[in-house]
Tab-separated table of C-alpha atoms in Angstrom:
chain	number	residue	atom	x	y	z
A	230	MET	CA	0.000	0.000	0.000
A	231	ALA	CA	1.036	3.598	-0.567
A	232	ASP	CA	2.020	6.038	2.147
A	233	PHE	CA	0.713	9.423	1.040
A	234	THR	CA	0.584	12.151	3.659
A	235	LEU	CA	-2.122	14.778	4.013
A	236	ASP	CA	0.378	17.348	2.753
A	237	ASP	CA	0.966	15.188	-0.340
A	238	VAL	CA	-2.748	15.249	-1.006
A	239	ARG	CA	-2.982	19.012	-0.613
A	240	GLN	CA	0.062	19.847	-2.692
A	241	ARG	CA	-0.592	17.392	-5.491
A	242	THR	CA	-4.385	17.391	-5.758
A	243	TYR	CA	-5.711	20.777	-4.598
A	244	LYS	CA	-6.345	23.058	-7.554
A	245	ALA	CA	-4.458	26.333	-7.363
A	246	ARG	CA	-7.826	28.088	-7.645
A	247	ASP	CA	-11.179	26.476	-7.076
A	248	ALA	CA	-14.826	27.198	-6.279
A	249	TRP	CA	-15.340	28.567	-2.795
A	250	TRP	CA	-17.833	25.774	-2.049
A	251	THR	CA	-15.170	23.197	-2.833
A	252	VAL	CA	-12.389	24.994	-0.943
A	253	LEU	CA	-14.402	25.651	2.213
A	254	LEU	CA	-16.952	22.836	2.398
A	255	VAL	CA	-15.551	19.885	0.436
A	256	ASP	CA	-11.744	19.828	0.398
A	257	PRO	CA	-11.265	19.555	4.199
A	258	LEU	CA	-13.234	16.279	4.206
A	259	ALA	CA	-12.292	15.064	0.722
A	260	SER	CA	-8.548	15.392	1.354
A	261	ARG	CA	-8.736	13.077	4.361
A	262	LEU	CA	-10.915	10.588	2.526
A	263	VAL	CA	-8.504	10.696	-0.421
A	264	ARG	CA	-5.551	9.976	1.855
A	265	PHE	CA	-7.322	6.966	3.366
A	266	THR	CA	-8.587	5.715	0.003
A	267	ALA	CA	-5.206	6.077	-1.710
A	268	ASN	CA	-3.275	4.437	1.131
A	269	ARG	CA	-5.652	1.684	2.234
A	270	THR	CA	-7.743	0.675	-0.763
A	271	ARG	CA	-7.498	-0.123	-4.451
A	272	VAL	CA	-10.482	2.027	-5.368
A	273	THR	CA	-10.018	3.653	-8.781
A	274	PRO	CA	-11.076	7.134	-9.913
A	275	ASN	CA	-13.688	5.635	-12.260
A	276	GLN	CA	-15.198	3.635	-9.403
A	277	LEU	CA	-15.495	6.839	-7.399
A	278	THR	CA	-17.166	8.510	-10.389
A	279	VAL	CA	-19.736	5.715	-10.531
A	280	GLY	CA	-20.232	5.951	-6.765
A	281	ALA	CA	-20.838	9.683	-7.055
A	282	LEU	CA	-23.537	9.057	-9.662
A	283	ILE	CA	-25.213	6.416	-7.499
A	284	LEU	CA	-25.325	8.802	-4.526
A	285	GLY	CA	-26.629	11.548	-6.818
A	286	LEU	CA	-29.440	9.308	-8.059
A	287	ALA	CA	-30.225	8.395	-4.449
A	288	ALA	CA	-30.456	12.116	-3.687
A	289	GLY	CA	-32.908	12.459	-6.567
A	290	ALA	CA	-35.042	9.649	-5.162
A	291	CYS	CA	-35.201	11.489	-1.843
A	292	PHE	CA	-36.112	14.763	-3.564
A	293	ALA	CA	-39.010	13.077	-5.361
A	294	VAL	CA	-40.718	12.257	-2.032
A	295	ALA	CA	-40.926	16.023	-1.373
A	296	SER	CA	-41.528	15.906	2.400
A	297	TRP	CA	-39.089	17.844	4.578
A	298	PRO	CA	-37.141	14.895	6.077
A	299	TRP	CA	-36.502	13.528	2.579
A	300	LEU	CA	-35.489	16.931	1.266
A	301	LEU	CA	-32.844	17.140	3.996
A	302	ALA	CA	-31.692	13.584	3.252
A	303	GLY	CA	-31.472	14.426	-0.445
A	304	ALA	CA	-29.400	17.533	0.241
A	305	LEU	CA	-26.974	15.521	2.384
A	306	LEU	CA	-26.661	12.778	-0.223
A	307	TYR	CA	-26.053	15.339	-2.967
A	308	HIS	CA	-23.237	16.906	-0.943
A	309	LEU	CA	-21.687	13.469	-0.382
A	310	SER	CA	-22.082	12.745	-4.090
A	311	PHE	CA	-20.220	15.926	-4.944
A	312	THR	CA	-17.514	15.032	-2.411
A	313	LEU	CA	-16.955	11.693	-4.153
A	314	ASP	CA	-16.980	13.530	-7.465
A	315	CYS	CA	-14.130	15.714	-6.207
A	316	MET	CA	-12.267	12.705	-4.869
A	317	ASP	CA	-12.047	10.914	-8.228
A	318	GLY	CA	-9.955	13.713	-9.748
A	319	LYS	CA	-7.790	13.977	-6.641
A	320	ILE	CA	-7.056	10.252	-6.623
A	321	ALA	CA	-6.210	10.416	-10.330
A	322	ARG	CA	-3.781	13.307	-9.814
A	323	LEU	CA	-2.239	11.790	-6.678
A	324	LYS	CA	-1.602	8.362	-8.211
A	325	GLY	CA	-1.167	9.459	-11.802
A	326	THR	CA	-4.024	7.200	-12.900
A	327	GLY	CA	-6.103	9.742	-14.787
A	328	SER	CA	-7.351	8.935	-18.275
A	329	VAL	CA	-9.200	10.566	-21.147
A	330	PHE	CA	-12.062	8.111	-20.682
A	331	GLY	CA	-12.209	8.925	-16.972
A	332	ALA	CA	-12.497	12.640	-17.703
A	333	TRP	CA	-15.281	11.960	-20.202
A	334	LEU	CA	-17.093	9.668	-17.748
A	335	ASP	CA	-16.867	12.271	-15.001
A	336	TYR	CA	-18.294	14.987	-17.244
A	337	ILE	CA	-21.173	12.847	-18.550
A	338	PHE	CA	-22.132	11.513	-15.118
A	339	ASP	CA	-22.137	15.060	-13.725
A	340	ARG	CA	-24.670	16.080	-16.372
A	341	VAL	CA	-26.767	12.945	-15.733
A	342	ARG	CA	-26.809	13.697	-12.004
A	343	VAL	CA	-27.956	17.272	-12.564
A	344	LEU	CA	-30.657	16.175	-15.009
A	345	ALA	CA	-31.971	13.410	-12.735
A	346	CYS	CA	-31.971	15.541	-9.592
A	347	ALA	CA	-33.579	18.533	-11.315
A	348	ILE	CA	-36.410	16.366	-12.640
A	349	ALA	CA	-36.867	14.549	-9.328
A	350	LEU	CA	-36.783	17.670	-7.140
A	351	MET	CA	-39.177	19.705	-9.233
A	352	ALA	CA	-41.457	16.765	-10.079
A	353	GLY	CA	-41.802	16.012	-6.379
A	354	GLN	CA	-42.732	19.605	-5.639
A	355	TYR	CA	-45.157	19.676	-8.583
A	356	ALA	CA	-46.848	16.473	-7.385
A	357	ALA	CA	-47.205	17.982	-3.911
A	358	THR	CA	-48.470	21.429	-4.997
A	359	ASP	CA	-49.794	21.170	-8.596
A	360	ASN	CA	-47.805	24.348	-9.283
A	361	VAL	CA	-46.653	24.191	-12.919
A	362	ALA	CA	-43.907	26.720	-12.117
A	363	TYR	CA	-41.843	23.819	-10.769
A	364	ILE	CA	-41.836	22.180	-14.207
A	365	TRP	CA	-40.482	25.355	-15.802
A	366	THR	CA	-37.952	25.644	-13.006
A	367	ALA	CA	-36.642	22.157	-13.828
A	368	VAL	CA	-36.284	23.144	-17.487
A	369	ALA	CA	-34.428	26.318	-16.481
A	370	VAL	CA	-32.010	24.414	-14.207
A	371	VAL	CA	-31.105	21.891	-16.908
A	372	PHE	CA	-30.769	24.628	-19.533
A	373	LEU	CA	-28.515	26.811	-17.366
A	374	ASP	CA	-26.310	23.877	-16.403
A	375	MET	CA	-25.926	22.932	-20.068
A	376	LEU	CA	-25.293	26.544	-21.101
A	377	ARG	CA	-22.674	27.046	-18.398
A	378	TYR	CA	-20.568	24.039	-19.320
A	379	MET	CA	-20.945	24.447	-23.080
A	380	ASP	CA	-19.786	28.058	-22.731
A	381	ALA	CA	-16.839	27.025	-20.549
A	382	LEU	CA	-15.754	24.354	-23.045
A	383	GLU	CA	-15.987	26.688	-26.019
A	384	ILE	CA	-14.105	29.523	-24.301
A	385	TYR	CA	-11.402	27.071	-23.221
A	386	LYS	CA	-11.055	25.791	-26.789
A	387	VAL	CA	-10.866	29.281	-28.307
A	388	ARG	CA	-8.343	30.439	-25.690
A	389	SER	CA	-6.164	27.438	-26.500
A	390	GLN	CA	-6.291	28.345	-30.176
A	391	MET	CA	-5.396	31.948	-29.365
A	392	ARG	CA	-2.415	30.859	-27.247
A	393	THR	CA	-1.183	28.519	-29.967
A	394	THR	CA	-1.462	31.179	-32.671
A	395	LEU	CA	0.256	33.900	-30.636
A	396	ASN	CA	3.059	31.624	-29.503
A	397	ALA	CA	3.643	30.482	-33.091
A	398	ALA	CA	3.742	34.118	-34.230
A	399	ARG	CA	6.152	35.018	-31.432
A	400	THR	CA	8.470	32.149	-32.403
A	401	GLU	CA	8.370	33.130	-36.052
A	402	ALA	CA	9.093	36.783	-35.239
A	403	ARG	CA	12.033	35.804	-33.030
A	404	GLU	CA	13.582	33.509	-35.627
A	405	LEU	CA	13.198	36.090	-38.377
A	406	GLU	CA	14.675	38.840	-36.193
A	407	LEU	CA	17.691	36.707	-35.305
A	408	ALA	CA	18.189	35.774	-38.962
A	409	ALA	CA	17.961	39.416	-40.019
A	410	ARG	CA	20.465	40.526	-37.378
A	411	ARG	CA	22.903	37.777	-38.290
A	412	ALA	CA	22.593	38.764	-41.953
A	413	ASN	CA	23.605	42.291	-40.923
A	414	GLY	CA	26.629	41.022	-38.987
A	415	GLU	CA	25.122	41.415	-35.507
A	416	VAL	CA	25.495	38.755	-32.811
A	417	PRO	CA	22.304	38.487	-30.717
A	418	ASP	CA	22.468	37.714	-26.992
A	419	ALA	CA	21.765	34.058	-26.270
A	420	ASP	CA	19.164	34.801	-23.622
A	421	GLU	CA	17.028	37.202	-25.627
A	422	ASP	CA	13.339	36.394	-25.618
A	423	LEU	CA	11.603	38.606	-28.116
A	424	LEU	CA	8.065	39.635	-27.304
A	425	SER	CA	7.661	37.180	-24.456
A	426	ALA	CA	4.973	39.427	-22.973
A	427	GLU	CA	2.915	39.002	-26.136
A	428	ALA	CA	2.229	35.324	-25.520
A	429	LEU	CA	-1.245	34.400	-24.414
A	430	THR	CA	-0.913	31.953	-21.537
A	431	GLU	CA	-3.492	30.228	-19.394
A	432	ASP	CA	-6.322	32.272	-17.972
A	433	PRO	CA	-5.865	31.904	-14.201
A	434	GLU	CA	-9.602	32.258	-13.677
A	435	ALA	CA	-10.743	29.716	-16.246
A	436	ASP	CA	-13.053	27.093	-14.654
A	437	MET	CA	-11.307	24.255	-16.449
A	438	GLU	CA	-7.944	25.050	-14.868
A	439	ASN	CA	-6.057	21.894	-13.930
A	440	ARG	CA	-3.006	23.304	-12.173
A	441	VAL	CA	-2.414	22.199	-8.608
A	442	VAL	CA	-0.975	24.009	-5.591
A	443	ALA	CA	2.559	22.653	-5.980
A	444	ASP	CA	2.818	23.969	-9.544
A	445	ASP	CA	2.596	27.602	-8.389
A	446	PRO	CA	3.676	29.169	-11.704
A	447	THR	CA	4.010	32.868	-12.411
A	448	ILE	CA	1.447	33.512	-15.120
A	449	ALA	CA	1.133	36.605	-17.303
A	450	THR	CA	-2.275	36.920	-18.920
A	451	LEU	CA	-3.477	38.824	-21.887
A	452	GLN	CA	-6.192	40.775	-20.098
A	453	GLN	CA	-4.912	44.325	-20.202
A	454	GLY	CA	-8.275	45.670	-21.330
A	455	PHE	CA	-10.189	44.307	-18.342
A	456	ASN	CA	-7.481	45.232	-15.832
A	457	GLN	CA	-7.331	48.801	-17.132
A	458	ARG	CA	-11.086	49.225	-16.839
A	459	PHE	CA	-11.361	47.667	-13.380
A	460	PRO	CA	-8.075	48.205	-11.490
A	461	TRP	CA	-9.773	47.412	-8.155
A	462	TYR	CA	-10.544	43.895	-9.378
A	463	ALA	CA	-6.934	42.777	-8.966
A	464	ARG	CA	-7.006	43.558	-5.236
A	465	ILE	CA	-10.163	41.511	-4.687
A	466	ARG	CA	-8.801	38.705	-6.853
A	467	ASN	CA	-5.524	38.557	-4.920
A	468	VAL	CA	-7.326	38.348	-1.575
A	469	LEU	CA	-9.495	35.487	-2.803
A	470	MET	CA	-6.606	33.722	-4.502
A	471	ALA	CA	-4.635	33.756	-1.255
A	472	GLY	CA	-7.236	31.281	-0.023
A	473	ARG	CA	-7.344	29.373	-3.351
A	474	ILE	CA	-10.784	30.819	-4.104
A	475	ARG	CA	-11.339	31.912	-7.666
A	476	PRO	CA	-13.051	35.264	-8.272
A	477	HIS	CA	-15.807	33.566	-10.259
A	478	LEU	CA	-17.895	33.222	-7.093
A	479	ILE	CA	-21.075	31.787	-8.615
A	480	SER	CA	-19.964	29.122	-11.061
A	481	GLY	CA	-21.653	25.916	-12.144
A	482	ILE	CA	-20.639	24.330	-8.845
A	483	GLU	CA	-22.252	26.978	-6.640
A	484	PHE	CA	-25.310	26.953	-8.883
A	485	GLN	CA	-25.729	23.210	-8.415
A	486	MET	CA	-25.259	23.498	-4.665
A	487	GLY	CA	-27.794	26.315	-4.515
A	488	VAL	CA	-30.354	24.213	-6.365
A	489	PHE	CA	-29.755	20.794	-4.819
A	490	ILE	CA	-28.521	21.610	-1.318
A	491	VAL	CA	-29.504	25.121	-0.247
A	492	ALA	CA	-32.950	25.078	-1.894
A	493	PRO	CA	-34.080	21.718	-0.416
A	494	ILE	CA	-32.845	22.728	3.039
A	495	ALA	CA	-34.650	26.070	2.741
A	496	ALA	CA	-37.833	24.282	1.578
A	497	ALA	CA	-37.634	21.921	4.557
A	498	ILE	CA	-37.798	25.005	6.768
A	499	ILE	CA	-40.028	27.326	4.706
A	500	SER	CA	-42.590	25.840	2.336
A	501	GLY	CA	-42.257	27.113	-1.213
A	502	ALA	CA	-38.664	28.327	-0.807
A	503	ILE	CA	-37.256	26.235	-3.653
A	504	ILE	CA	-38.182	28.512	-6.551
A	505	PRO	CA	-36.885	31.750	-4.926
A	506	VAL	CA	-33.581	30.081	-3.975
A	507	VAL	CA	-33.169	28.585	-7.441
A	508	ALA	CA	-33.986	31.965	-9.011
A	509	ALA	CA	-31.354	33.687	-6.846
A	510	SER	CA	-28.770	31.005	-7.748
A	511	ALA	CA	-29.607	31.381	-11.440
A	512	ALA	CA	-29.306	35.160	-11.268
A	513	GLY	CA	-25.874	34.864	-9.659
A	514	LEU	CA	-24.729	32.336	-12.253
A	515	LEU	CA	-25.879	34.498	-15.163
A	516	ALA	CA	-24.271	37.613	-13.686
A	517	PHE	CA	-20.878	35.953	-13.379
A	518	GLU	CA	-21.244	34.341	-16.795
A	519	LEU	CA	-21.767	37.789	-18.294
A	520	VAL	CA	-18.575	38.946	-16.581
A	521	ILE	CA	-16.679	35.997	-18.077
A	522	ILE	CA	-18.078	36.724	-21.534
A	523	TYR	CA	-17.151	40.400	-21.164
A	524	LYS	CA	-13.597	39.489	-20.104
A	525	PHE	CA	-13.352	37.050	-22.991
A	526	TRP	CA	-14.460	39.767	-25.421
A	527	LEU	CA	-11.799	42.137	-24.079
A	528	SER	CA	-9.191	39.367	-24.293
A	529	SER	CA	-10.138	38.715	-27.912
A	530	ARG	CA	-9.506	42.388	-28.681
A	531	ASP	CA	-6.130	42.247	-26.904
A	532	TYR	CA	-5.367	39.094	-28.875
A	533	SER	CA	-6.177	40.755	-32.193
A	534	ARG	CA	-4.004	43.760	-31.375
A	535	SER	CA	-1.091	41.613	-30.226
A	536	LEU	CA	-1.304	39.342	-33.261
A	537	ALA	CA	-1.401	42.362	-35.587
A	538	LYS	CA	1.748	43.777	-33.937
A	539	LEU	CA	3.519	40.447	-34.249
A	540	ASN	CA	2.556	40.072	-37.906
A	541	ASP	CA	3.825	43.591	-38.601
A	542	LYS	CA	7.148	42.682	-36.997
A	543	ILE	CA	7.272	39.430	-38.963
A	544	GLU	CA	6.838	41.329	-42.230
A	545	THR	CA	9.445	43.904	-41.171
A	546	TYR	CA	12.046	41.265	-40.314
A	547	ARG	CA	11.225	39.235	-43.414
A	548	SER	CA	11.750	42.261	-45.653
A	549	ALA	CA	15.107	42.919	-43.924
A	550	LEU	CA	16.466	39.524	-44.955
A	551	PRO	CA	18.587	39.231	-48.102
A	552	ALA	CA	16.534	38.101	-51.084
A	553	ASP	CA	18.430	34.798	-51.350
A	554	GLN	CA	18.050	33.856	-47.676
A	555	GLU	CA	15.146	31.760	-46.491
A	556	VAL	CA	14.091	31.012	-42.940
A	557	THR	CA	11.858	28.032	-42.281
A	558	VAL	CA	9.422	28.879	-39.533
A	559	GLY	CA	5.838	28.043	-38.650
A	560	SER	CA	3.108	30.217	-40.043
A	561	ALA	CA	1.420	32.602	-37.606
A	562	GLY	CA	-1.894	32.163	-39.430
């Protein structure tokens, strides 16, 4: 058996930035369960993913009953389901047993859990009250969950493309500059790094961030436009990041917890509280999604400006080369 310490778990599995719900209410328990599971069992990440789905479906069954004791039981089971869901990724990172199939399975089962619990929770309330608003609330929950993760995936993909294009352009500009200077008899310094600030690196606030605490890189981001417009944002971000909490305070995680934990608990105390709590969670999710879209729009403008500058430099250096000299570099596109 392995001998991982609690510090090993924290350093190698905690994300450098994560949802505040995860940081404050899940990680303290999950880290200890991960240590025990990794050291004392042969449980795999995929088995944990399946277990998380089973607990999620059990939570849905409790929600469907609709009476207050079952709503509380459903909320507890959903939280335990999410804890297992966090554990599968931590075990994979700790043991190096992650896989593409495991990531796909985790994503699909998360969506199945949300769909099943949304239908069960709202159907139970509809059966108890005959209020058709619960049916529309279920549709809204499923739609917002789908929208949130589709948007995150697409932004992640486009950002990756932007990084690749800018880095290729930076490399091409550097190689052409060095070739032009050598053609003119100059000897460039070996440690020069032309336009390193122009590269688009990882967005430290992207939800799909996979870096862990021990990585602790220094990251420069291409978000000058947003930072110039909201200079106070950096101070708030730094305070939150000191506790590993990402500034995106109402993400898909907090939305799910609002719907499937906070709302059932509130309804167990105050009849009819589910729809107002879900509406408040949805409003918070949409507000932060608009901020992300706005930041992405500003980043795309910074990207276009940076790429245009790099292409101008590429053309300048290319024209400075002797007509008979060719330099083989990748196209900036």
